[in-house]
Amino acid sequence: MGFENKNILLGVTGGIAAYKSVEFLRLLKKAGANVNVLMTDSAQKFVGKTTFEILSEKPVLTDLFFDTESSVKHIDLATAADAVIIAPATANTIAKLAHGIADDALSTTLLAVTCPVLVCPSMNTDMYQNIRVQRNLDILEKDGWNILDPDSGVLACKTVGAGRLPEPWFIFDRVEAMLGKKDLKGKNMLVSAGPTIEPLDPVRFISNHSSGKMGYAIARAAEKRGAQVTLVSGPVSLDTPVGVERIDVETCEQMAEKILANLDRADIIIKVAAVADYRPLDPKSRKIKKKDNNKDLSILMTQNPDILKAIGKKKTKNQFLVGFAAETDDLEKNARLKMKKKNLDMIAANIVGSSESGFKADTNKVKLFFKDGSLFDIPLMGKDKIADILIDKVLEKMG
Ligand code: PMT
């Protein structure tokens, strides 16, 4: 989701975590958002408003009567806002917002807001769990505002528990999800990503260069668009996308088991994983030793199950099945053949072996082939953007 030309209001209240809002503001600005900051008096005891003014390139609204060039500045801001994020949100501000109290610039502005709001509570665990605070958060949630659960960990008061403000990137991710379209709401999506690794002995394996980036981008985009996403992942070094259920596997056989176990409830299945077609027939239980008189070593391989083909055989008419084809040549011919052989609704074909597409790269170039014979070309772009376009096309074809 792009933040260009989006008007974001960032409300900062008085908690030790106010310093994290500075970094969050930087993320919003970097994404192209137009950010206006509102601070309560107590917030300014933790971080000076100058910091927010410099980074937002705008005056910070702290007072309804003295600070602004217009006496209805707060109404102008509320009307223009595309989203409001209150981070950190103290128990006091949460109580005021829940009961419609308007006694400072932030709470008064929030009464006039009609856009989506994300409240990020941050406080001592006992305060957070206090029945009054929970009741107030419930009121806000029932009124349609979004509440971000705090993280658990060591708090400023030296206790351990729930109450930490989540990291700025996480809040940013949730804002993206809040503002994006929700056209996958109610849908279950099953995605596979990353490589499989096939053991030779306890220390060695056969694998490929898949980093998981393409599959994770699809899982992330689908979750943001409202899908319940299950991600069956080979070994990768990527963080699990927020809100996605991740199941870790190593071998093709493990991947097949987990995918087939989750198949029935899936509406859309996207198999991005680079699965090993063959595995060593007889993996050794002890390390294979080097023998001085043996210059060459042969390893007998046996075919792995074709997971996608098995899904193609089992899928119902309501399930939409997407495969990927990693090719070095004859892209269209090979991709169309795979689509037919594996009974797919769509195949996304990409050229591998280049630094800008396929394995490991942050970008990709993909041709989408459909069962009805049509084709859609996605030029070189970031894997996150490709993921969104691919989902658009799936939804279009599903009708
Ligand atoms: O992970 P990244 O670094 O971001 O790289 C992305 C990618 C290049 C791995 C991805 O874009 C991609 O092309 N994935 C498919 C890789 C692959 O295994 O292609 P294939 O042409 O060999 O297989 C065709 C399809 O059959 C794939 O959907 C694959 O998941 C599936 N398959 C293959 C073999 C097998 N035994 N079981 C399968 O299900």
XYZ file of C-alpha atoms and ligand atoms in Angstrom:
438
model
C 0.000 0.000 0.000
C 1.395 3.439 -0.916
C 1.349 6.265 1.628
C 1.894 8.988 -0.962
C -0.617 11.822 -0.462
C -2.085 10.120 2.603
C -2.787 12.431 5.525
C -1.846 10.705 8.738
C -2.432 12.062 12.233
C 0.004 10.750 14.809
C -1.155 11.232 18.396
C 1.583 10.917 21.008
C 0.650 10.664 24.680
C 2.776 10.598 27.799
C 4.564 7.289 28.098
C 8.185 6.239 28.121
C 7.570 4.603 24.711
C 7.026 8.057 23.147
C 10.589 7.832 21.820
C 9.483 4.948 19.544
C 6.955 7.245 17.902
C 9.835 9.302 16.547
C 11.046 6.295 14.557
C 7.484 5.463 13.551
C 7.096 9.016 12.220
C 10.263 8.545 10.167
C 8.845 5.359 8.624
C 5.643 7.165 7.676
C 7.578 10.059 6.148
C 9.885 7.697 4.275
C 6.797 6.014 2.800
C 5.628 9.404 1.488
C 2.908 10.200 4.058
C 1.909 13.688 5.027
C 2.049 13.515 8.833
C 0.651 15.911 11.434
C 1.607 15.198 15.016
C -0.542 15.934 18.058
C 1.021 15.727 21.516
C -0.432 15.838 24.982
C 1.283 17.884 27.704
C 2.657 14.782 29.359
C 4.006 13.436 26.038
C 6.183 16.549 25.859
C 7.765 15.611 29.176
C 9.163 12.499 27.484
C 10.123 13.804 24.023
C 10.330 17.444 22.945
C 7.951 18.594 20.250
C 10.849 20.058 18.238
C 11.952 16.542 17.304
C 8.522 15.768 15.860
C 8.330 19.184 14.183
C 11.625 18.742 12.392
C 10.857 15.213 11.253
C 7.251 15.881 10.236
C 8.197 19.263 8.707
C 5.039 20.705 10.298
C 4.081 22.435 13.527
C 3.000 20.003 16.232
C -0.477 20.597 17.633
C -0.278 20.701 21.419
C -2.793 23.373 22.316
C -6.106 24.342 20.763
C -5.799 28.045 21.547
C -2.224 29.225 21.253
C -0.259 27.080 18.849
C -1.975 27.367 15.556
C -2.497 29.777 12.737
C -6.200 28.787 12.541
C -8.661 28.525 15.440
C -10.215 25.427 13.863
C -6.940 23.755 12.952
C -7.946 20.606 14.845
C -11.122 20.284 12.769
C -9.179 20.828 9.542
C -6.744 18.086 10.558
C -9.516 15.678 11.594
C -11.436 16.224 8.360
C -8.410 15.729 6.126
C -7.083 12.651 7.946
C -6.936 9.285 6.160
C -5.818 7.515 9.334
C -5.035 8.273 12.955
C -2.499 6.385 15.051
C -2.201 6.989 18.768
C 1.153 5.617 19.874
C 1.773 5.297 22.703
C -1.746 5.571 24.104
C -1.870 5.974 27.874
C -4.672 4.711 30.134
C -5.729 8.331 30.683
C -6.080 9.151 26.972
C -7.789 5.812 26.278
C -10.342 6.641 29.014
C -10.969 10.100 27.604
C -11.392 8.804 24.056
C -13.726 6.011 25.170
C -16.003 8.504 26.935
C -15.861 11.357 24.472
C -14.009 13.726 26.776
C -12.395 16.587 24.883
C -10.100 18.553 27.164
C -6.912 18.848 25.127
C -5.869 19.169 21.490
C -5.554 15.424 20.942
C -8.822 14.289 22.514
C -10.771 17.175 20.946
C -9.390 16.441 17.484
C -10.186 12.745 17.865
C -13.860 13.555 18.479
C -14.061 15.033 14.996
C -12.274 12.159 13.253
C -14.210 9.836 10.897
C -11.305 7.873 9.346
C -9.793 4.568 10.622
C -8.009 4.841 13.977
C -5.320 2.603 15.457
C -4.827 2.832 19.222
C -1.555 1.426 20.572
C -1.827 1.049 24.368
C 1.456 1.075 26.265
C 1.721 1.019 30.050
C 2.538 -1.076 33.102
C 1.055 -4.600 32.923
C -1.230 -4.200 35.932
C -2.537 -0.933 34.533
C -3.074 -2.512 31.123
C -4.919 -5.471 32.630
C -6.984 -3.251 34.928
C -10.649 -3.870 34.297
C -11.367 -0.180 33.667
C -8.661 0.096 31.012
C -9.850 -3.123 29.376
C -13.433 -1.869 29.460
C -12.406 1.385 27.801
C -10.462 -0.484 25.104
C -13.543 -2.650 24.510
C -15.654 0.471 24.038
C -13.246 1.826 21.451
C -13.091 -1.510 19.647
C -16.881 -1.842 19.581
C -17.023 1.680 18.179
C -14.950 0.418 15.254
C -11.474 1.563 16.220
C -8.513 -0.791 15.905
C -6.566 -1.733 19.017
C -3.015 -3.021 18.726
C -2.142 -5.467 21.502
C 0.996 -4.405 23.343
C 4.087 -6.632 23.301
C 5.250 -8.493 26.367
C 8.685 -8.042 27.875
C 10.640 -6.055 30.429
C 8.883 -2.750 31.064
C 10.303 0.590 32.159
C 8.983 -0.102 35.671
C 11.258 -3.225 35.718
C 8.319 -5.628 35.746
C 7.851 -8.225 33.034
C 4.571 -8.581 31.176
C 2.277 -7.119 28.534
C 2.504 -3.374 28.035
C 5.384 -2.599 25.703
C 4.683 -0.517 22.631
C 5.345 -2.768 19.590
C 8.310 -1.866 17.404
C 7.755 0.978 14.887
C 7.973 -1.362 11.841
C 5.234 -3.510 13.346
C 2.927 -0.532 13.927
C 3.664 0.608 10.365
C 2.768 -2.843 9.061
C -0.558 -2.748 10.923
C -1.362 0.715 9.572
C -0.770 -0.589 6.061
C -3.138 -3.479 6.807
C -5.734 -1.107 8.289
C -5.749 1.178 5.244
C -5.523 -1.459 2.520
C -8.445 -3.082 0.710
C -9.941 -6.174 2.361
C -10.975 -8.084 -0.731
C -9.701 -11.414 0.667
C -11.769 -11.218 3.846
C -13.314 -14.591 4.612
C -10.891 -16.440 2.343
C -8.341 -19.034 3.445
C -5.085 -19.013 1.567
C -2.431 -21.718 1.630
C 1.019 -20.602 0.460
C 4.256 -22.549 0.222
C 7.591 -20.769 0.087
C 11.331 -21.236 0.306
C 13.426 -24.235 -0.682
C 13.237 -27.816 0.490
C 16.426 -29.447 1.730
C 17.060 -33.128 1.143
C 19.615 -34.724 3.479
C 22.606 -36.686 2.240
C 23.953 -37.377 5.695
C 23.626 -35.604 9.095
C 25.727 -32.649 7.922
C 24.976 -32.209 4.231
C 21.948 -31.711 2.057
C 20.857 -30.942 -1.495
C 18.835 -27.766 -1.944
C 18.425 -24.677 -4.137
C 18.745 -20.894 -3.979
C 15.187 -19.985 -2.951
C 15.201 -17.289 -0.261
C 11.441 -17.405 0.359
C 11.049 -13.708 -0.587
C 8.457 -14.247 -3.343
C 6.277 -16.607 -1.289
C 6.519 -14.512 1.853
C 5.544 -11.399 -0.126
C 2.387 -13.184 -1.298
C 1.554 -14.392 2.221
C 2.094 -10.871 3.614
C -0.012 -9.194 0.921
C -2.840 -11.714 1.358
C -2.954 -11.242 5.134
C -3.114 -7.473 4.703
C -6.031 -7.918 2.321
C -7.950 -9.848 4.962
C -7.147 -13.521 4.205
C -6.429 -16.176 6.819
C -3.029 -17.290 5.593
C -1.208 -20.559 6.283
C 2.386 -20.478 5.094
C 4.235 -23.769 4.754
C 7.845 -22.746 4.601
C 11.151 -24.406 3.861
C 14.203 -23.134 5.778
C 14.638 -19.379 5.171
C 15.958 -16.489 7.196
C 12.891 -14.252 6.865
C 10.579 -13.068 9.643
C 7.097 -14.548 9.640
C 4.691 -12.013 8.132
C 2.456 -10.497 10.818
C -0.800 -12.385 11.324
C 0.272 -15.366 9.214
C 0.296 -18.929 10.549
C 3.677 -20.398 9.598
C 4.488 -24.100 9.504
C 8.189 -24.912 9.130
C 9.337 -27.934 7.145
C 12.599 -29.083 5.620
C 12.063 -31.853 3.072
C 9.640 -32.243 0.175
C 7.931 -35.108 1.964
C 7.353 -32.960 5.073
C 6.050 -30.135 2.888
C 3.679 -32.510 1.116
C 2.312 -33.766 4.432
C 1.662 -30.282 5.858
C 0.187 -28.926 2.644
C -2.174 -31.832 2.157
C -3.236 -31.615 5.816
C -4.249 -27.964 5.311
C -5.669 -28.313 1.820
C -9.369 -28.850 2.476
C -10.014 -25.500 4.148
C -8.046 -23.493 1.545
C -9.889 -21.389 -1.019
C -6.714 -20.344 -2.800
C -3.481 -22.356 -2.944
C -0.286 -20.720 -4.198
C 2.764 -22.962 -4.469
C 5.811 -20.754 -4.681
C 8.213 -23.134 -2.944
C 11.167 -24.409 -4.901
C 10.745 -28.091 -4.184
C 13.524 -30.579 -4.897
C 12.374 -32.941 -7.636
C 14.804 -35.594 -6.400
C 16.249 -36.597 -3.028
C 19.150 -38.896 -2.131
C 17.774 -42.437 -2.183
C 19.738 -43.586 0.808
C 20.664 -40.751 3.197
C 23.421 -41.904 5.544
C 23.043 -41.831 9.308
C 26.751 -40.967 9.705
C 28.854 -38.355 7.946
C 30.096 -39.517 4.531
C 33.894 -39.622 4.822
C 36.330 -38.541 2.157
C 38.233 -41.518 0.743
C 41.641 -40.698 -0.752
C 41.359 -43.361 -3.447
C 37.861 -42.200 -4.524
C 38.087 -39.105 -6.713
C 34.431 -39.227 -7.713
C 31.370 -39.848 -5.632
C 28.015 -40.900 -7.056
C 24.823 -40.310 -5.178
C 21.791 -42.209 -6.257
C 18.703 -40.002 -6.247
C 15.043 -40.906 -6.235
C 12.056 -38.842 -7.312
C 10.185 -36.788 -4.721
C 6.394 -36.624 -4.707
C 5.028 -33.857 -6.933
C 3.005 -31.888 -4.372
C 1.413 -29.547 -6.873
C 0.300 -32.407 -9.091
C -1.243 -34.143 -6.080
C -3.155 -30.952 -5.192
C -4.246 -30.609 -8.827
C -5.798 -34.086 -8.627
C -7.576 -33.432 -5.311
C -8.748 -29.862 -5.729
C -12.426 -29.056 -5.806
C -14.101 -26.704 -8.278
C -14.232 -23.967 -5.622
C -10.494 -24.022 -4.997
C -8.170 -21.870 -7.099
C -4.743 -23.424 -7.638
C -1.669 -21.420 -8.614
C 1.743 -22.881 -9.379
C 5.030 -21.181 -10.111
C 7.418 -22.177 -12.855
C 11.106 -21.419 -12.494
C 12.649 -21.607 -15.937
C 15.961 -20.787 -17.562
C 14.577 -21.056 -21.110
C 11.388 -21.719 -23.112
C 9.399 -19.935 -20.403
C 5.980 -19.952 -22.064
C 6.128 -23.488 -23.455
C 7.329 -25.024 -20.176
C 4.925 -23.015 -18.035
C 1.864 -23.909 -20.117
C 2.884 -27.566 -20.082
C 3.210 -27.554 -16.284
C -0.156 -25.830 -15.912
C -1.827 -28.559 -17.973
C 0.005 -31.505 -16.402
C -0.695 -30.335 -12.865
C -4.283 -29.149 -13.472
C -3.641 -25.541 -12.399
C -5.901 -22.521 -12.772
C -2.931 -20.247 -13.214
C 0.865 -20.458 -13.361
C 3.324 -17.661 -12.622
C 6.432 -18.160 -14.695
C 9.703 -16.445 -13.952
C 13.179 -16.634 -15.377
C 15.739 -17.782 -12.829
C 19.478 -17.318 -12.969
C 19.423 -13.525 -13.280
C 20.363 -11.082 -10.534
C 17.134 -9.089 -10.883
C 14.541 -11.857 -11.044
C 13.840 -15.298 -9.648
C 15.889 -16.608 -6.740
C 17.036 -14.275 -3.933
C 16.376 -10.977 -5.747
C 14.064 -8.354 -4.222
C 12.542 -7.852 -7.665
C 11.005 -10.231 -10.158
C 9.529 -10.334 -13.649
C 6.592 -12.705 -14.007
C 4.294 -13.910 -16.766
C 0.925 -15.168 -15.582
C -0.679 -17.863 -17.740
C -4.296 -18.832 -17.176
C -6.248 -22.011 -17.843
C -8.442 -20.143 -20.343
C -5.351 -19.481 -22.480
C -4.921 -15.815 -21.536
C -1.668 -14.244 -20.406
C -0.754 -11.275 -18.214
C 2.723 -9.811 -18.191
C 4.118 -8.253 -14.989
C 7.264 -6.242 -15.776
C 10.260 -5.988 -13.462
C 9.216 -4.685 -10.038
C 9.490 -5.417 -6.299
C 8.219 -8.811 -5.152
C 5.751 -7.074 -2.781
C 4.120 -5.276 -5.721
C 4.101 -8.438 -7.825
C 2.344 -10.232 -4.957
C -0.486 -7.690 -4.971
C -0.927 -7.815 -8.751
C -0.908 -11.615 -8.694
C -3.641 -11.605 -6.032
C -5.648 -9.070 -8.091
C -5.515 -11.454 -11.040
C -6.491 -14.486 -8.935
C -9.540 -12.615 -7.632
C -10.420 -11.419 -11.122
C -10.350 -14.989 -12.467
C -12.273 -16.343 -9.453
C -14.955 -13.790 -10.212
O 12.246 -17.664 -2.933
P 12.820 -16.591 -3.812
O 14.305 -16.429 -3.633
O 12.072 -15.295 -3.720
O 12.665 -17.092 -5.335
C 11.385 -17.199 -5.893
C 11.261 -18.450 -6.792
C 12.204 -18.325 -7.969
C 11.610 -19.724 -5.993
C 9.756 -18.520 -7.246
O 9.442 -17.354 -7.939
C 9.510 -19.741 -8.128
O 9.723 -19.738 -9.328
N 9.057 -20.848 -7.514
C 8.844 -22.157 -8.147
C 10.127 -22.928 -8.081
C 9.993 -24.316 -8.679
O 10.179 -25.284 -7.994
O 9.619 -24.346 -9.912
P 9.400 -25.686 -10.782
O 9.189 -25.185 -12.157
O 10.507 -26.648 -10.531
O 8.094 -26.304 -10.197
C 6.796 -26.008 -10.699
C 5.788 -25.980 -9.581
O 5.650 -27.309 -9.030
C 6.105 -25.073 -8.421
O 4.926 -24.443 -8.021
C 6.603 -26.015 -7.335
O 6.275 -25.544 -6.027
C 5.825 -27.284 -7.645
N 6.511 -28.545 -7.269
C 7.681 -28.906 -7.870
C 8.274 -30.107 -7.549
C 7.661 -30.955 -6.589
N 8.207 -32.109 -6.243
N 6.510 -30.555 -6.010
C 5.930 -29.380 -6.329
O 4.888 -29.035 -5.777
